mmCIF file of C-alpha atoms in Angstrom:
data_model
loop_
_atom_site.group_PDB
_atom_site.id
_atom_site.type_symbol
_atom_site.label_atom_id
_atom_site.label_comp_id
_atom_site.label_asym_id
_atom_site.label_seq_id
_atom_site.Cartn_x
_atom_site.Cartn_y
_atom_site.Cartn_z
ATOM 1 C CA MET A 36 -5.891 -3.280 -40.204
ATOM 2 C CA ASN A 37 -5.904 -7.080 -40.156
ATOM 3 C CA ALA A 38 -6.830 -9.282 -37.151
ATOM 4 C CA PHE A 39 -3.186 -9.606 -36.051
ATOM 5 C CA GLU A 40 -2.658 -5.825 -36.016
ATOM 6 C CA GLU A 41 -5.984 -5.178 -34.262
ATOM 7 C CA LEU A 42 -5.211 -7.632 -31.458
ATOM 8 C CA THR A 43 -1.659 -6.251 -31.154
ATOM 9 C CA ALA A 44 -3.112 -2.733 -30.786
ATOM 10 C CA ASP A 45 -5.545 -4.021 -28.115
ATOM 11 C CA PHE A 46 -2.772 -5.700 -26.104
ATOM 12 C CA SER A 47 -0.496 -2.650 -26.355
ATOM 13 C CA ARG A 48 -3.165 -0.588 -24.553
ATOM 14 C CA LEU A 49 -2.668 -2.720 -21.436
ATOM 15 C CA PRO A 50 -0.528 -1.126 -18.677
ATOM 16 C CA GLY A 51 3.146 -2.048 -18.934
ATOM 17 C CA ILE A 52 2.731 -3.658 -22.370
ATOM 18 C CA GLY A 53 4.545 -2.027 -25.285
ATOM 19 C CA LYS A 54 4.241 -2.725 -29.007
ATOM 20 C CA LYS A 55 6.967 -5.425 -28.979
ATOM 21 C CA SER A 56 5.423 -7.263 -25.997
ATOM 22 C CA ALA A 57 2.006 -7.081 -27.647
ATOM 23 C CA VAL A 58 3.387 -8.625 -30.863
ATOM 24 C CA ARG A 59 5.016 -11.430 -28.797
ATOM 25 C CA MET A 60 1.701 -12.117 -27.014
ATOM 26 C CA VAL A 61 -0.269 -12.369 -30.264
ATOM 27 C CA ASN A 62 2.399 -14.619 -31.813
ATOM 28 C CA TRP A 63 2.324 -16.824 -28.694
ATOM 29 C CA LEU A 64 -1.495 -17.095 -28.847
ATOM 30 C CA LEU A 65 -1.247 -18.205 -32.471
ATOM 31 C CA THR A 66 0.950 -21.156 -31.399
ATOM 32 C CA GLN A 67 -1.568 -22.378 -28.781
ATOM 33 C CA ASP A 68 -4.303 -24.931 -29.386
ATOM 34 C CA GLU A 69 -7.653 -23.582 -30.535
ATOM 35 C CA ALA A 70 -9.536 -24.697 -27.389
ATOM 36 C CA TYR A 71 -7.266 -22.582 -25.162
ATOM 37 C CA VAL A 72 -7.574 -19.503 -27.399
ATOM 38 C CA ARG A 73 -11.385 -19.836 -27.501
ATOM 39 C CA ARG A 74 -11.564 -20.199 -23.691
ATOM 40 C CA PHE A 75 -9.245 -17.185 -23.290
ATOM 41 C CA ALA A 76 -11.429 -15.090 -25.616
ATOM 42 C CA GLN A 77 -14.616 -16.258 -23.862
ATOM 43 C CA ASN A 78 -13.246 -15.377 -20.395
ATOM 44 C CA LEU A 79 -12.205 -11.978 -21.690
ATOM 45 C CA GLY A 80 -15.632 -11.466 -23.267
ATOM 46 C CA VAL A 81 -17.567 -12.047 -20.021
ATOM 47 C CA LEU A 82 -15.104 -10.271 -17.722
ATOM 48 C CA LYS A 83 -17.125 -7.041 -17.431
ATOM 49 C CA GLU A 84 -20.365 -9.024 -17.014
ATOM 50 C CA ARG A 85 -19.153 -11.244 -14.186
ATOM 51 C CA ILE A 86 -16.770 -8.991 -12.242
ATOM 52 C CA LYS A 87 -18.259 -5.926 -10.525
ATOM 53 C CA PRO A 88 -17.214 -3.690 -7.631
ATOM 54 C CA CYS A 89 -18.419 -4.915 -4.230
ATOM 55 C CA SER A 90 -21.321 -2.709 -3.091
ATOM 56 C CA VAL A 91 -19.747 -2.460 0.383
ATOM 57 C CA CYS A 92 -15.973 -2.065 -0.065
ATOM 58 C CA GLY A 93 -15.544 -1.467 -3.813
ATOM 59 C CA MET A 94 -13.201 -4.418 -4.451
ATOM 60 C CA TRP A 95 -13.637 -6.342 -7.739
ATOM 61 C CA THR A 96 -15.741 -9.447 -7.086
ATOM 62 C CA GLU A 97 -18.140 -11.968 -8.625
ATOM 63 C CA GLU A 98 -20.161 -12.217 -5.397
ATOM 64 C CA ASP A 99 -21.793 -9.139 -3.921
ATOM 65 C CA PRO A 100 -20.936 -8.409 -1.136
ATOM 66 C CA CYS A 101 -17.441 -9.821 -1.608
ATOM 67 C CA PRO A 102 -16.059 -12.760 0.437
ATOM 68 C CA ILE A 103 -13.991 -10.418 2.651
ATOM 69 C CA CYS A 104 -16.973 -8.240 3.601
ATOM 70 C CA THR A 105 -19.095 -11.294 4.420
ATOM 71 C CA SER A 106 -16.395 -13.299 6.223
ATOM 72 C CA PRO A 107 -17.301 -14.018 9.869
ATOM 73 C CA VAL A 108 -13.627 -14.293 10.859
ATOM 74 C CA ARG A 109 -12.505 -10.808 9.779
ATOM 75 C CA GLU A 110 -11.711 -8.115 12.362
ATOM 76 C CA MET A 111 -14.803 -5.888 12.063
ATOM 77 C CA THR A 112 -13.341 -2.939 13.982
ATOM 78 C CA GLN A 113 -10.538 -2.173 11.498
ATOM 79 C CA ILE A 114 -10.891 -0.790 7.989
ATOM 80 C CA CYS A 115 -7.949 -0.391 5.615
ATOM 81 C CA VAL A 116 -8.359 2.322 2.967
ATOM 82 C CA VAL A 117 -6.591 1.587 -0.338
ATOM 83 C CA GLU A 118 -6.382 3.289 -3.716
ATOM 84 C CA GLN A 119 -7.303 0.396 -6.042
ATOM 85 C CA SER A 120 -8.704 -3.129 -5.848
ATOM 86 C CA GLN A 121 -5.306 -4.664 -6.674
ATOM 87 C CA ASP A 122 -3.942 -3.147 -3.440
ATOM 88 C CA VAL A 123 -6.303 -5.459 -1.516
ATOM 89 C CA THR A 124 -4.844 -8.443 -3.378
ATOM 90 C CA THR A 125 -1.303 -7.297 -2.500
ATOM 91 C CA ILE A 126 -2.095 -6.855 1.218
ATOM 92 C CA GLU A 127 -4.032 -10.138 1.392
ATOM 93 C CA ALA A 128 -1.072 -12.020 -0.138
ATOM 94 C CA TYR A 129 1.003 -11.259 2.983
ATOM 95 C CA GLY A 130 -1.667 -12.688 5.302
ATOM 96 C CA GLU A 131 -0.920 -10.254 8.167
ATOM 97 C CA TYR A 132 -3.960 -7.961 8.032
ATOM 98 C CA LYS A 133 -7.295 -9.463 9.102
ATOM 99 C CA GLY A 134 -9.625 -6.431 9.004
ATOM 100 C CA LEU A 135 -11.954 -5.014 6.335
ATOM 101 C CA TYR A 136 -11.151 -2.819 3.318
ATOM 102 C CA HIS A 137 -12.399 0.258 1.518
ATOM 103 C CA VAL A 138 -11.323 0.941 -2.093
ATOM 104 C CA LEU A 139 -11.188 4.652 -3.000
ATOM 105 C CA GLY A 140 -11.067 4.123 -6.759
ATOM 106 C CA GLY A 141 -8.121 6.515 -7.166
ATOM 107 C CA LEU A 142 -6.457 9.455 -5.454
ATOM 108 C CA ILE A 143 -7.213 13.168 -5.220
ATOM 109 C CA LYS A 144 -5.540 14.748 -8.269
ATOM 110 C CA PRO A 145 -6.826 18.318 -8.777
ATOM 111 C CA LEU A 146 -4.768 18.871 -11.958
ATOM 112 C CA GLU A 147 -6.527 15.873 -13.547
ATOM 113 C CA GLY A 148 -9.947 16.962 -12.300
ATOM 114 C CA VAL A 149 -10.180 14.243 -9.631
ATOM 115 C CA GLY A 150 -11.507 15.577 -6.347
ATOM 116 C CA PRO A 151 -12.999 13.901 -3.260
ATOM 117 C CA ALA A 152 -16.413 13.699 -4.988
ATOM 118 C CA GLN A 153 -14.994 11.412 -7.701
ATOM 119 C CA LEU A 154 -13.725 8.946 -5.086
ATOM 120 C CA THR A 155 -15.661 6.771 -2.624
ATOM 121 C CA ILE A 156 -14.806 8.931 0.404
ATOM 122 C CA ASN A 157 -18.488 9.667 1.174
ATOM 123 C CA ALA A 158 -19.232 5.929 1.115
ATOM 124 C CA LEU A 159 -16.339 5.428 3.581
ATOM 125 C CA LEU A 160 -17.822 8.041 5.933
ATOM 126 C CA GLU A 161 -21.220 6.320 5.745
ATOM 127 C CA ARG A 162 -19.601 2.994 6.654
ATOM 128 C CA LEU A 163 -17.914 4.609 9.648
ATOM 129 C CA LYS A 164 -21.236 6.063 10.831
ATOM 130 C CA LYS A 165 -23.005 2.689 10.599
ATOM 131 C CA GLY A 166 -20.215 0.392 11.803
ATOM 132 C CA SER A 167 -18.359 -0.024 15.067
ATOM 133 C CA PHE A 168 -14.888 0.743 13.727
ATOM 134 C CA THR A 169 -12.108 1.753 16.114
ATOM 135 C CA GLU A 170 -9.313 2.223 13.541
ATOM 136 C CA VAL A 171 -9.001 3.435 9.961
ATOM 137 C CA ILE A 172 -5.672 2.432 8.382
ATOM 138 C CA ILE A 173 -4.794 4.582 5.379
ATOM 139 C CA ALA A 174 -2.683 2.569 2.925
ATOM 140 C CA THR A 175 -2.318 4.984 0.013
ATOM 141 C CA ASN A 176 1.037 5.111 -1.794
ATOM 142 C CA PRO A 177 3.693 7.475 -0.374
ATOM 143 C CA THR A 178 3.374 9.980 -3.250
ATOM 144 C CA VAL A 179 2.255 13.612 -3.237
ATOM 145 C CA GLU A 180 -1.261 12.527 -4.283
ATOM 146 C CA GLY A 181 -1.279 9.613 -1.824
ATOM 147 C CA ASP A 182 -0.190 11.858 1.048
ATOM 148 C CA SER A 183 -2.698 14.614 0.242
ATOM 149 C CA THR A 184 -5.513 12.047 -0.058
ATOM 150 C CA ALA A 185 -4.506 10.556 3.317
ATOM 151 C CA LEU A 186 -4.478 14.016 4.936
ATOM 152 C CA TYR A 187 -7.894 14.830 3.464
ATOM 153 C CA ILE A 188 -9.399 11.548 4.727
ATOM 154 C CA ASN A 189 -7.907 12.136 8.178
ATOM 155 C CA LYS A 190 -9.422 15.648 8.227
ATOM 156 C CA VAL A 191 -12.957 14.571 7.254
ATOM 157 C CA ILE A 192 -12.944 11.630 9.690
ATOM 158 C CA THR A 193 -11.754 13.911 12.507
ATOM 159 C CA GLU A 194 -14.607 16.342 11.753
ATOM 160 C CA LEU A 195 -17.166 13.522 11.647
ATOM 161 C CA ALA A 196 -19.464 13.176 14.666
ATOM 162 C CA LEU A 197 -19.120 9.473 15.476
ATOM 163 C CA PRO A 198 -20.614 7.683 18.509
ATOM 164 C CA THR A 199 -17.195 6.212 19.369
ATOM 165 C CA PRO A 200 -13.823 7.784 18.497
ATOM 166 C CA VAL A 201 -11.946 6.318 15.541
ATOM 167 C CA LYS A 202 -8.144 6.272 15.426
ATOM 168 C CA VAL A 203 -6.719 7.135 11.982
ATOM 169 C CA THR A 204 -3.331 5.558 11.226
ATOM 170 C CA ARG A 205 -1.040 5.448 8.203
ATOM 171 C CA LEU A 206 1.110 2.520 7.083
ATOM 172 C CA ALA A 207 4.715 2.899 8.229
ATOM 173 C CA MET A 208 7.070 4.072 5.505
ATOM 174 C CA GLY A 209 10.833 3.942 5.407
ATOM 175 C CA ILE A 210 13.851 1.734 4.871
ATOM 176 C CA PRO A 211 12.984 -1.715 3.476
ATOM 177 C CA VAL A 212 14.197 -4.860 5.236
ATOM 178 C CA GLY A 213 17.671 -5.642 3.977
ATOM 179 C CA GLY A 214 18.047 -2.106 2.578
ATOM 180 C CA ASP A 215 21.420 -0.341 2.549
ATOM 181 C CA LEU A 216 21.511 3.258 3.871
ATOM 182 C CA GLU A 217 23.961 4.179 1.115
ATOM 183 C CA TYR A 218 21.298 3.599 -1.549
ATOM 184 C CA ILE A 219 18.225 5.024 0.234
ATOM 185 C CA ASP A 220 16.796 8.223 -1.245
ATOM 186 C CA LYS A 221 16.384 11.334 0.931
ATOM 187 C CA ARG A 222 12.569 11.153 1.133
ATOM 188 C CA THR A 223 12.592 7.523 2.290
ATOM 189 C CA LEU A 224 15.277 8.280 4.856
ATOM 190 C CA SER A 225 13.303 11.290 6.104
ATOM 191 C CA LEU A 226 10.138 9.148 6.467
ATOM 192 C CA SER A 227 12.178 6.492 8.296
ATOM 193 C CA PHE A 228 13.361 9.012 10.884
ATOM 194 C CA ARG A 229 9.859 10.425 11.371
ATOM 195 C CA GLY A 230 8.302 6.954 11.678
ATOM 196 C CA ARG A 231 10.939 5.515 14.017
ATOM 197 C CA SER A 232 9.743 3.355 16.915
ATOM 198 C CA GLN A 233 11.167 2.414 20.305
ATOM 199 C CA ILE A 234 13.220 -0.810 20.492
#
């Protein structure tokens, strides 16, 4: 294998990148100036050194604790539970949510050998015991694994002896804004009816 083929194989391992896209990326890099390619390679080389999970919430960060956990303007009584670090980035981009986060590091998937012990659920429970949270917002994806993980988290929080009660909520799911009923799948429509609110 030559250098071109090796780098193509490396790129094709990235999520959403096939062999053809990987070849295009390597060809594009070869057309760039050497300074850019060296900087790109250097940034890639130190990525695992510089970026680590936050010791509090689990989000990828260079500073530990991360800027969200240490921010004095965040709402300290709310904690949003997400599957992966990129979910925090997605939620933050909308600018609506002002509370704290907790990254699970995945979902409960028994067939793949992933149970509650492989996730950061125990760390979440410890945070709830130490903090003064009034609401846990579960923002896992509306899949079978996401739903079962949400139900499990709700169950363990309910069984937890906390000094003050904590409300467990789930992100609303249903018809997207601008959606047409004709094209909505049955599951989404069912969730929309169950999650309906008063006008």
